[in-house]
Short mmCIF file of C-alpha atoms in Angstrom, two decimals:
data_model
loop_
_atom_site.label_atom_id
_atom_site.label_comp_id
_atom_site.label_asym_id
_atom_site.label_seq_id
_atom_site.Cartn_x
_atom_site.Cartn_y
_atom_site.Cartn_z
CA MET A 1 0.00 0.00 0.00
CA SER A 2 1.55 3.33 -1.07
CA GLU A 3 1.26 6.25 1.33
CA HIS A 4 0.95 9.99 0.79
CA VAL A 5 2.00 12.87 3.03
CA LEU A 6 1.07 16.54 3.26
CA ILE A 7 3.84 19.10 2.73
CA SER A 8 3.87 22.91 2.42
CA CYS A 9 5.18 24.93 -0.53
CA ASN A 10 8.19 27.11 0.35
CA GLN A 11 6.78 30.04 -1.62
CA CYS A 12 3.00 30.13 -1.32
CA GLN A 13 2.82 28.03 1.94
CA ARG A 14 -0.07 26.01 0.60
CA GLU A 15 -0.42 22.32 1.39
CA LEU A 16 0.46 19.69 -1.14
CA ARG A 17 -0.15 15.94 -1.10
CA VAL A 18 2.80 13.89 -2.39
CA ARG A 19 3.94 10.31 -2.17
CA VAL A 20 6.33 9.23 0.49
CA ASN A 21 8.91 8.05 -2.04
CA TYR A 22 9.07 11.65 -3.45
CA LEU A 23 10.48 13.00 -0.18
CA GLY A 24 13.98 14.45 -0.68
CA GLN A 25 13.35 15.01 -4.36
CA LYS A 26 12.47 18.16 -6.32
CA VAL A 27 8.78 18.74 -6.88
CA VAL A 28 6.70 21.55 -8.42
CA CYS A 29 3.92 23.37 -6.60
CA ASN A 30 0.54 22.87 -8.31
CA HIS A 31 -0.59 26.35 -7.29
CA CYS A 32 2.37 28.73 -7.94
CA GLY A 33 4.65 26.48 -10.03
CA HIS A 34 7.57 26.89 -7.62
CA LEU A 35 10.26 24.17 -7.79
CA PHE A 36 11.56 22.99 -4.40
CA VAL A 37 12.77 19.91 -2.52
CA ALA A 38 9.99 17.96 -0.81
CA GLU A 39 10.66 17.57 2.94
CA ALA A 40 8.50 15.86 5.54
CA ARG A 41 6.94 18.00 8.24
CA GLU A 42 7.27 17.31 11.98
CA ASP A 43 3.73 16.07 12.26
CA PHE A 44 4.46 13.46 9.54
CA ASN A 45 3.04 10.59 11.59
CA SER A 46 -0.05 12.54 12.52
CA VAL A 47 -0.81 13.70 8.96
CA SER A 48 0.03 10.48 7.20
CA ILE A 49 -2.86 9.43 5.22
CA ALA A 50 -3.35 5.87 4.25
CA SER A 51 -4.01 5.37 0.63
CA VAL A 52 -7.36 4.24 -0.39
CA GLY A 53 -7.68 0.56 0.31
CA VAL A 54 -9.92 -2.05 1.66
CA ALA A 55 -9.60 -2.50 5.46
CA GLU A 56 -8.86 -5.96 6.56
CA GLN A 57 -11.66 -7.26 8.68
CA ASN A 58 -11.63 -9.98 11.19
CA PRO A 59 -12.62 -13.15 9.48
CA ALA A 60 -14.50 -14.17 12.52
CA GLU A 61 -16.61 -11.03 12.49
CA SER A 62 -17.02 -10.74 8.71
CA PRO A 63 -20.46 -11.64 7.53
CA VAL A 64 -21.01 -14.36 5.09
CA ARG A 65 -20.55 -13.06 1.56
CA THR A 66 -22.24 -14.42 -1.41
CA GLU A 67 -20.46 -15.23 -4.62
CA VAL A 68 -22.01 -12.21 -6.32
CA GLN A 69 -20.73 -9.91 -3.59
CA GLU A 70 -17.28 -11.44 -3.86
CA GLN A 71 -17.28 -10.82 -7.56
CA GLU A 72 -18.38 -7.21 -7.04
CA ILE A 73 -15.71 -6.71 -4.41
CA GLN A 74 -13.09 -8.23 -6.70
CA GLN A 75 -14.30 -6.01 -9.53
CA LEU A 76 -14.17 -2.94 -7.28
CA LYS A 77 -10.64 -3.86 -6.22
CA GLU A 78 -9.59 -4.16 -9.83
CA GLU A 79 -11.21 -0.81 -10.62
CA LEU A 80 -9.48 0.65 -7.59
CA CYS A 81 -6.12 -0.64 -8.81
CA GLU A 82 -6.78 0.79 -12.24
CA LEU A 83 -7.76 4.12 -10.71
CA LYS A 84 -4.57 4.11 -8.63
CA THR A 85 -2.53 3.41 -11.73
CA GLU A 86 -4.33 6.13 -13.63
CA ASN A 87 -3.89 8.49 -10.69
CA ASP A 88 -0.14 7.80 -10.59
CA ARG A 89 0.15 8.29 -14.32
CA LEU A 90 -1.79 11.57 -14.19
CA ALA A 91 0.30 12.73 -11.23
CA SER A 92 3.53 12.05 -13.16
CA ARG A 93 2.08 13.85 -16.18
CA PHE A 94 1.08 16.70 -13.90
CA VAL A 95 4.63 16.96 -12.55
CA ALA A 96 6.02 16.85 -16.08
CA ALA A 97 3.53 19.54 -17.10
CA ASN A 98 4.66 21.67 -14.16
CA TYR A 99 8.28 21.16 -15.23
CA GLN A 100 7.34 22.16 -18.77
CA ARG A 101 5.45 25.17 -17.45
CA VAL A 102 8.49 26.28 -15.46
CA SER A 103 10.73 25.82 -18.50
CA LEU A 104 8.25 27.78 -20.60
CA HIS A 105 8.20 30.47 -17.94
CA LEU A 106 12.00 30.63 -18.08
CA ARG A 107 11.83 30.68 -21.86
CA ALA A 108 9.33 33.55 -21.67
CA GLU A 109 11.66 35.47 -19.38
CA ASN A 110 14.52 34.79 -21.78
CA LEU A 111 12.40 36.01 -24.69
CA GLU A 112 11.44 39.11 -22.71
CA SER A 113 15.13 39.81 -22.05
CA GLN A 114 15.83 39.30 -25.75
CA LEU A 115 12.97 41.68 -26.51
CA ARG A 116 14.47 44.28 -24.18
CA GLN A 117 17.84 43.79 -25.86
CA ALA A 118 16.18 44.18 -29.25
CA ILE A 119 14.51 47.40 -28.08
CA GLU A 120 17.87 48.65 -26.83
CA HIS A 121 19.43 47.68 -30.15
CA ILE A 122 16.65 49.57 -31.95
CA ARG A 123 17.43 52.62 -29.84
CA LEU A 124 21.12 52.31 -30.74
CA VAL A 125 20.19 51.92 -34.40
CA GLN A 126 18.05 55.05 -34.13
CA ASP A 127 21.05 56.86 -32.62
CA ASP A 128 23.16 55.58 -35.51
CA LEU A 129 20.50 56.81 -37.94
CA ALA A 130 20.64 60.24 -36.28
CA ALA A 131 24.43 60.17 -36.67
CA CYS A 132 23.92 59.16 -40.30
CA GLU A 133 21.66 62.17 -40.73
CA VAL A 134 24.53 64.33 -39.47
CA VAL A 135 26.87 62.57 -41.90
CA ARG A 136 24.34 63.07 -44.69
CA SER A 137 24.17 66.81 -43.92
CA GLU A 138 27.97 66.89 -43.97
CA ALA A 139 27.89 65.08 -47.33
CA ASN A 140 25.42 67.66 -48.63
CA ARG A 141 27.77 70.42 -47.45
CA LEU A 142 30.67 68.71 -49.21
CA ARG A 143 28.49 68.40 -52.32
CA VAL A 144 27.80 72.17 -52.18
CA GLU A 145 31.53 72.82 -51.78
CA ALA A 146 32.18 70.50 -54.74
CA PHE A 147 29.73 72.55 -56.82
CA ALA A 148 31.53 75.74 -55.72
CA LEU A 149 34.88 74.20 -56.67
CA ARG A 150 33.41 73.20 -60.02
CA ASP A 151 32.35 76.83 -60.55
CA ALA A 152 35.88 77.90 -59.64
CA ALA A 153 37.24 75.39 -62.14
CA MET A 154 34.89 76.76 -64.81
CA HIS A 155 36.12 80.27 -63.94
CA ALA A 156 39.70 79.02 -64.29
CA ILE A 157 38.83 77.53 -67.69
CA ARG A 158 37.31 80.86 -68.73
CA LEU A 159 40.49 82.60 -67.54
CA GLU A 160 42.51 80.14 -69.58
CA ASP A 161 40.39 80.89 -72.65
CA GLU A 162 40.87 84.61 -72.01
CA LEU A 163 44.61 84.02 -71.69
CA GLN A 164 44.65 82.14 -74.99
CA ARG A 165 42.67 84.95 -76.60
CA LEU A 166 45.10 87.56 -75.25
CA THR A 167 48.03 85.43 -76.40
CA LYS A 168 46.51 85.11 -79.85
CA GLN A 169 45.85 88.85 -79.93
CA ALA A 170 49.44 89.54 -78.87
CA GLU A 171 50.66 87.19 -81.59
CA GLU A 172 48.50 89.01 -84.15
CA GLN A 173 49.85 92.34 -82.93
CA ARG A 174 53.38 90.99 -83.16
CA VAL A 175 52.73 89.80 -86.74
CA GLU A 176 51.24 93.19 -87.61
CA TYR A 177 54.23 94.89 -86.05
CA GLU A 178 56.63 92.67 -88.00
CA GLU A 179 54.71 93.42 -91.20
CA SER A 180 54.78 97.15 -90.43
CA ALA A 181 58.48 96.96 -89.60
CA ALA A 182 59.15 95.08 -92.86
CA LEU A 183 57.09 97.65 -94.79
CA ASN A 184 58.92 100.51 -93.10
CA ALA A 185 62.25 98.86 -93.82
CA ARG A 186 61.28 98.36 -97.46
CA LEU A 187 60.06 101.96 -97.74
CA GLN A 188 63.20 103.21 -96.07
CA GLU A 189 65.35 101.08 -98.36
CA GLU A 190 63.49 102.33 -101.42
CA ALA A 191 63.80 105.93 -100.20
CA GLU A 192 67.52 105.49 -99.59
CA THR A 193 67.96 103.85 -103.00
CA LEU A 194 66.00 106.63 -104.67
CA ALA A 195 67.97 109.28 -102.78
CA LYS A 196 71.25 107.63 -103.74
CA GLU A 197 70.18 107.39 -107.37
CA ARG A 198 69.08 111.02 -107.41
CA GLU A 199 72.23 112.11 -105.64
CA GLN A 200 74.40 110.14 -108.06
CA SER A 201 72.43 111.55 -110.97
CA TYR A 202 72.76 115.05 -109.55
CA ARG A 203 76.46 114.61 -109.04
CA THR A 204 76.92 113.17 -112.54
CA ASP A 205 74.85 115.91 -114.09
CA THR A 206 76.62 118.55 -112.03
CA THR A 207 80.05 117.24 -113.04
CA ARG A 208 79.05 116.95 -116.65
CA LEU A 209 77.42 120.37 -116.70
CA ARG A 210 80.37 121.86 -114.89
CA GLY A 211 82.70 120.50 -117.61
CA GLU A 212 80.39 121.72 -120.29
CA LEU A 213 80.19 125.13 -118.62
CA THR A 214 83.98 125.29 -118.48
CA GLY A 215 84.15 124.39 -122.15
CA LEU A 216 81.49 126.94 -122.88
CA ARG A 217 83.37 129.66 -121.05
CA ALA A 218 86.61 128.71 -122.83
CA SER A 219 85.03 128.88 -126.25
CA LEU A 220 82.23 131.37 -125.52
CA ASP A 221 83.25 133.91 -128.01
CA ALA A 222 84.42 131.53 -130.70
CA GLN A 223 81.71 128.93 -130.49
CA ARG A 224 78.47 130.74 -129.66
CA LEU A 225 76.53 128.61 -132.12
CA GLU A 226 78.01 125.51 -130.58
CA TYR A 227 77.01 126.87 -127.20
CA GLU A 228 73.44 127.23 -128.40
CA GLY A 229 73.49 123.57 -129.52
CA LYS A 230 74.80 122.56 -126.17
CA LEU A 231 72.11 124.67 -124.59
CA ALA A 232 69.55 122.74 -126.63
CA ARG A 233 71.07 119.50 -125.45
CA ALA A 234 70.90 120.85 -121.92
CA ASN A 235 67.21 121.54 -122.47
CA LEU A 236 66.75 117.95 -123.67
CA GLU A 237 68.53 116.70 -120.59
CA LEU A 238 66.31 118.99 -118.53
CA ASP A 239 63.31 117.36 -120.17
CA GLN A 240 64.74 113.95 -119.21
CA VAL A 241 65.18 115.21 -115.67
CA MET A 242 61.56 116.37 -115.69
CA ILE A 243 60.53 112.93 -116.92
CA GLU A 244 62.55 111.37 -114.11
CA ARG A 245 60.88 113.79 -111.73
CA GLN A 246 57.48 112.62 -112.93
CA LYS A 247 58.61 109.02 -112.44
CA ALA A 248 59.78 109.94 -108.94
CA SER A 249 56.41 111.60 -108.33
CA SER A 250 54.60 108.43 -109.46
CA GLU A 251 56.85 106.36 -107.21
CA LEU A 252 56.11 108.83 -104.46
CA GLU A 253 52.40 108.33 -105.07
CA VAL A 254 52.91 104.56 -104.85
CA ILE A 255 54.85 105.05 -101.64
CA LYS A 256 52.06 107.29 -100.33
CA GLY A 257 49.50 104.56 -101.18
CA GLU A 258 51.56 102.00 -99.28
CA ARG A 259 51.89 104.50 -96.47
CA ASP A 260 48.08 104.93 -96.39
CA ARG A 261 47.62 101.15 -96.17
CA ALA A 262 50.19 101.02 -93.37
CA LEU A 263 48.32 103.83 -91.60
CA SER A 264 45.22 101.60 -91.30
CA GLU A 265 47.29 98.91 -89.57
CA ARG A 266 49.41 100.76 -87.00
CA ASP A 267 49.37 104.35 -85.69
CA LEU A 268 53.10 104.35 -85.25
CA ALA A 269 53.58 103.30 -88.86
CA VAL A 270 51.39 106.26 -89.87
CA ILE A 271 53.66 108.67 -88.01
CA GLU A 272 56.78 107.08 -89.46
CA ARG A 273 55.36 107.14 -93.00
CA ASP A 274 54.32 110.78 -92.52
CA ARG A 275 57.90 111.55 -91.65
CA LEU A 276 59.01 109.54 -94.63
CA ALA A 277 56.54 111.45 -96.83
CA GLY A 278 57.99 114.69 -95.46
CA GLU A 279 61.42 113.41 -96.27
CA LEU A 280 60.32 112.49 -99.80
CA LYS A 281 58.68 115.89 -100.15
CA GLN A 282 61.87 117.53 -99.06
CA LEU A 283 63.66 115.38 -101.59
CA GLY A 284 61.14 116.52 -104.23
CA ASP A 285 61.72 120.11 -103.19
CA GLY A 286 65.43 119.43 -103.45
CA LEU A 287 64.85 118.03 -106.94
CA THR A 288 62.86 121.13 -107.87
CA ALA A 289 65.59 123.35 -106.48
CA ALA A 290 68.16 121.26 -108.33
CA HIS A 291 66.22 121.72 -111.60
CA GLU A 292 66.01 125.42 -110.94
CA GLU A 293 69.71 125.45 -110.28
CA ILE A 294 70.22 123.49 -113.53
CA HIS A 295 68.31 126.24 -115.33
CA GLY A 296 70.68 128.70 -113.73
CA LEU A 297 73.83 126.73 -114.54
CA GLY A 298 74.47 129.02 -117.42
CA GLU A 299 74.40 132.05 -115.12
CA THR A 300 76.58 130.98 -112.21
CA LEU A 301 78.65 128.04 -110.95
CA ALA A 302 78.18 129.27 -107.42
CA GLY A 303 74.55 128.18 -107.60
CA VAL A 304 75.72 124.69 -108.57
CA ALA A 305 78.07 124.60 -105.58
CA LEU A 306 75.25 125.75 -103.34
CA ASP A 307 73.06 123.01 -104.81
CA GLY A 308 75.73 120.43 -103.94
CA VAL A 309 75.90 121.76 -100.38
CA ARG A 310 72.09 121.68 -100.16
CA LEU A 311 72.04 118.12 -101.44
CA GLU A 312 74.61 117.15 -98.83
CA GLU A 313 72.49 118.74 -96.11
CA GLU A 314 69.44 116.92 -97.41
CA ARG A 315 71.34 113.64 -97.38
CA GLU A 316 72.36 114.30 -93.77
CA PHE A 317 68.73 115.12 -92.98
CA VAL A 318 67.62 111.86 -94.58
CA SER A 319 70.24 109.98 -92.54
CA GLN A 320 68.99 111.71 -89.41
CA LEU A 321 65.42 110.75 -90.25
CA ARG A 322 66.56 107.19 -90.85
CA ASN A 323 68.29 107.09 -87.46
CA GLU A 324 65.16 108.46 -85.78
CA MET A 325 63.07 105.84 -87.55
CA HIS A 326 65.42 103.07 -86.36
CA THR A 327 65.19 104.46 -82.82
CA LEU A 328 61.38 104.49 -82.92
CA VAL A 329 61.29 100.97 -84.35
CA LYS A 330 63.60 99.71 -81.60
CA GLU A 331 61.52 101.43 -78.93
CA ARG A 332 58.36 99.87 -80.38
CA GLU A 333 60.03 96.47 -80.48
CA ARG A 334 61.14 96.85 -76.85
CA PHE A 335 57.62 97.91 -75.81
CA LEU A 336 56.05 94.94 -77.59
CA ASP A 337 58.65 92.58 -76.08
CA GLU A 338 57.81 93.91 -72.60
CA GLN A 339 54.10 93.38 -73.26
CA LEU A 340 54.82 89.88 -74.54
CA GLU A 341 56.85 89.10 -71.40
CA GLU A 342 54.06 90.44 -69.18
CA LEU A 343 51.53 88.31 -71.04
CA SER A 344 53.80 85.27 -70.68
CA GLU A 345 54.16 85.88 -66.93
CA LYS A 346 50.41 86.37 -66.60
CA ARG A 347 49.83 83.16 -68.54
CA GLU A 348 52.24 81.21 -66.32
CA ARG A 349 50.58 82.65 -63.21
CA LEU A 350 47.15 81.69 -64.52
CA GLU A 351 48.46 78.22 -65.40
CA LEU A 352 49.72 77.79 -61.82
CA GLU A 353 46.41 79.02 -60.39
CA ARG A 354 44.47 76.71 -62.67
CA SER A 355 46.69 73.76 -61.70
CA ALA A 356 46.20 74.57 -58.02
CA VAL A 357 42.43 74.89 -58.46
CA ASN A 358 42.28 71.64 -60.45
CA SER A 359 44.38 69.76 -57.89
CA ARG A 360 42.31 71.14 -55.00
CA TRP A 361 39.09 70.33 -56.84
CA ASP A 362 40.29 66.78 -57.62
CA ARG A 363 41.38 66.28 -54.02
CA ASP A 364 38.10 67.60 -52.62
CA ARG A 365 36.14 65.54 -55.13
CA GLN A 366 38.06 62.37 -54.16
CA ASP A 367 37.56 63.13 -50.46
CA GLY A 368 33.87 63.77 -51.05
CA LEU A 369 33.50 60.54 -53.05
CA ALA A 370 35.34 58.58 -50.35
CA GLU A 371 33.15 60.15 -47.66
CA LEU A 372 30.02 59.40 -49.70
CA GLN A 373 31.15 55.81 -50.22
CA LYS A 374 31.83 55.51 -46.49
CA VAL A 375 28.41 56.96 -45.67
CA ALA A 376 26.81 54.65 -48.24
CA GLY A 377 28.55 51.66 -46.63
CA GLN A 378 27.39 52.76 -43.19
CA LEU A 379 23.85 53.22 -44.47
CA ALA A 380 23.94 49.79 -46.11
CA SER A 381 25.24 48.26 -42.86
CA ILE A 382 22.53 50.06 -40.89
CA ARG A 383 19.90 48.86 -43.36
CA ARG A 384 21.17 45.28 -43.01
CA GLU A 385 21.15 45.57 -39.22
CA ARG A 386 17.68 47.08 -39.38
CA ASP A 387 16.46 44.23 -41.59
CA ASP A 388 18.09 41.65 -39.32
CA LEU A 389 16.57 43.34 -36.29
CA PHE A 390 13.18 43.46 -37.99
CA GLN A 391 13.45 39.77 -38.85
CA THR A 392 14.55 39.03 -35.27
CA LEU A 393 11.60 40.99 -33.92
CA GLN A 394 9.26 39.20 -36.30
CA GLN A 395 10.71 35.84 -35.25
CA THR A 396 10.50 36.83 -31.59
CA ARG A 397 6.92 37.99 -32.07
CA ARG A 398 6.02 34.74 -33.80
CA GLU A 399 7.73 32.70 -31.09
CA PHE A 400 5.99 34.75 -28.42
CA GLU A 401 2.61 34.28 -30.11
CA ALA A 402 3.29 30.56 -30.49
CA PHE A 403 4.44 30.36 -26.87
CA LYS A 404 1.36 32.26 -25.71
CA ASN A 405 -0.95 30.02 -27.74
CA ARG A 406 0.89 26.92 -26.60
CA ARG A 407 0.75 28.07 -23.01
CA LEU A 408 -2.96 28.78 -23.32
CA ASP A 409 -3.45 25.33 -24.81
CA GLU A 410 -1.35 23.78 -22.07
CA ASN A 411 -3.21 25.69 -19.38
CA GLU A 412 -6.47 24.57 -20.91
CA ALA A 413 -5.19 21.00 -21.13
CA GLN A 414 -3.94 21.22 -17.54
CA GLY A 415 -7.34 22.54 -16.43
CA ASN A 416 -8.97 19.63 -18.23
CA ARG A 417 -6.58 17.19 -16.54
CA GLU A 418 -7.25 18.77 -13.15
CA ARG A 419 -10.97 18.46 -13.72
CA GLU A 420 -10.47 14.82 -14.74
CA LEU A 421 -8.36 14.21 -11.62
CA ARG A 422 -11.01 15.81 -9.42
CA SER A 423 -13.69 13.69 -11.04
CA ILE A 424 -11.52 10.57 -10.55
CA ILE A 425 -10.88 11.49 -6.91
CA LYS A 426 -14.59 12.04 -6.38
CA ARG A 427 -15.31 8.68 -7.94
CA LEU A 428 -12.67 7.03 -5.73
CA GLN A 429 -14.08 8.70 -2.67
CA ALA A 430 -17.57 7.68 -3.70
CA ALA A 431 -16.34 4.12 -4.24
CA ARG A 432 -14.53 4.15 -0.87
CA GLN A 433 -17.48 5.25 1.21
CA PRO A 434 -19.22 1.84 1.21
CA PHE A 435 -16.02 0.17 2.40
CA ASP A 436 -15.44 2.77 5.11
CA LYS A 437 -18.85 2.08 6.46
#
């Protein structure tokens, strides 16, 4: 016959009925689910309850039983044994259910701690997102600076185009200056050649006329008719000189036309050609004076000598004009060289500034791209963490829902088992009452 004892729960202090062989082992309270070691109380002997059984009666006092009663008693004993077995099985299942409930309670606490950790992780992720917003604002600022640097680079490109335009303009001015200088040199060379030719012609004519005049004076009285022929020849030569003068005038007109074309190109060339025109005019005046002196060769040789002196002075004046022209050309060349050097220095300075702006823009662009890539990586990592956290929360929510449903089902099943146990106990008590009587 198995015995049961009454013990008290260490937590809720409610009485529990357990088997004797469970003493010293861990049991679970049916009321609060607390797990503790079952220990016998001091009044163990007084509270020991005999298990349900059939009391042995004195055979001498027992009434005579019929065979039908014996069969009923035997059947009741068998039912009692079956009920005991069922009771033991249900009690073991009840203990296992309590163990499972405790484990589920621990699992629920673990899930709640995981939920708190997930909430904390969400808060950290939100802080990281706020930091990412700061990084995004910094990236926007860097993007604005990159746009400003791009505008600076465009300004540098425009400066470079302006520098190229100025360089091209300086090159065109240099070419125009070289053309003007070549034209001035050619005009000067032609003027010098013309002056030399006229001077040589004047000298030749003067020498020839001087010899003729000497011959005329030597044979004036004896050869008056011959003198008149020579005078006619002198008139012919004068006509040739007039023709040469007309040719010189046409050449002068050509030179003036070239001078007018040069005037449209450079102001300095205009001034120089004006001086050259004055020189040619003076030469023309000298030619006129020389022709007048040739007309007066028959009157006086002193006029011829004065003409030679005047021609020498005019040659010196032409040389002086030529020297002044060379001086002006050199000054103009020096001025243009200085401008060209200034433009070259300005171009080099602009090249250095453009290189510095390009290098700074490239460096800032690379830094901005690296920062953007870093921010993009951080955002991708945060998105992955957010997705993982969302999946974890979904999994936790599903597990919690499953646990809650399972616990409700288990509680319902446990309530059903308790009701079955109560009904079995009531049946056992109802079956025991006739034997107790």
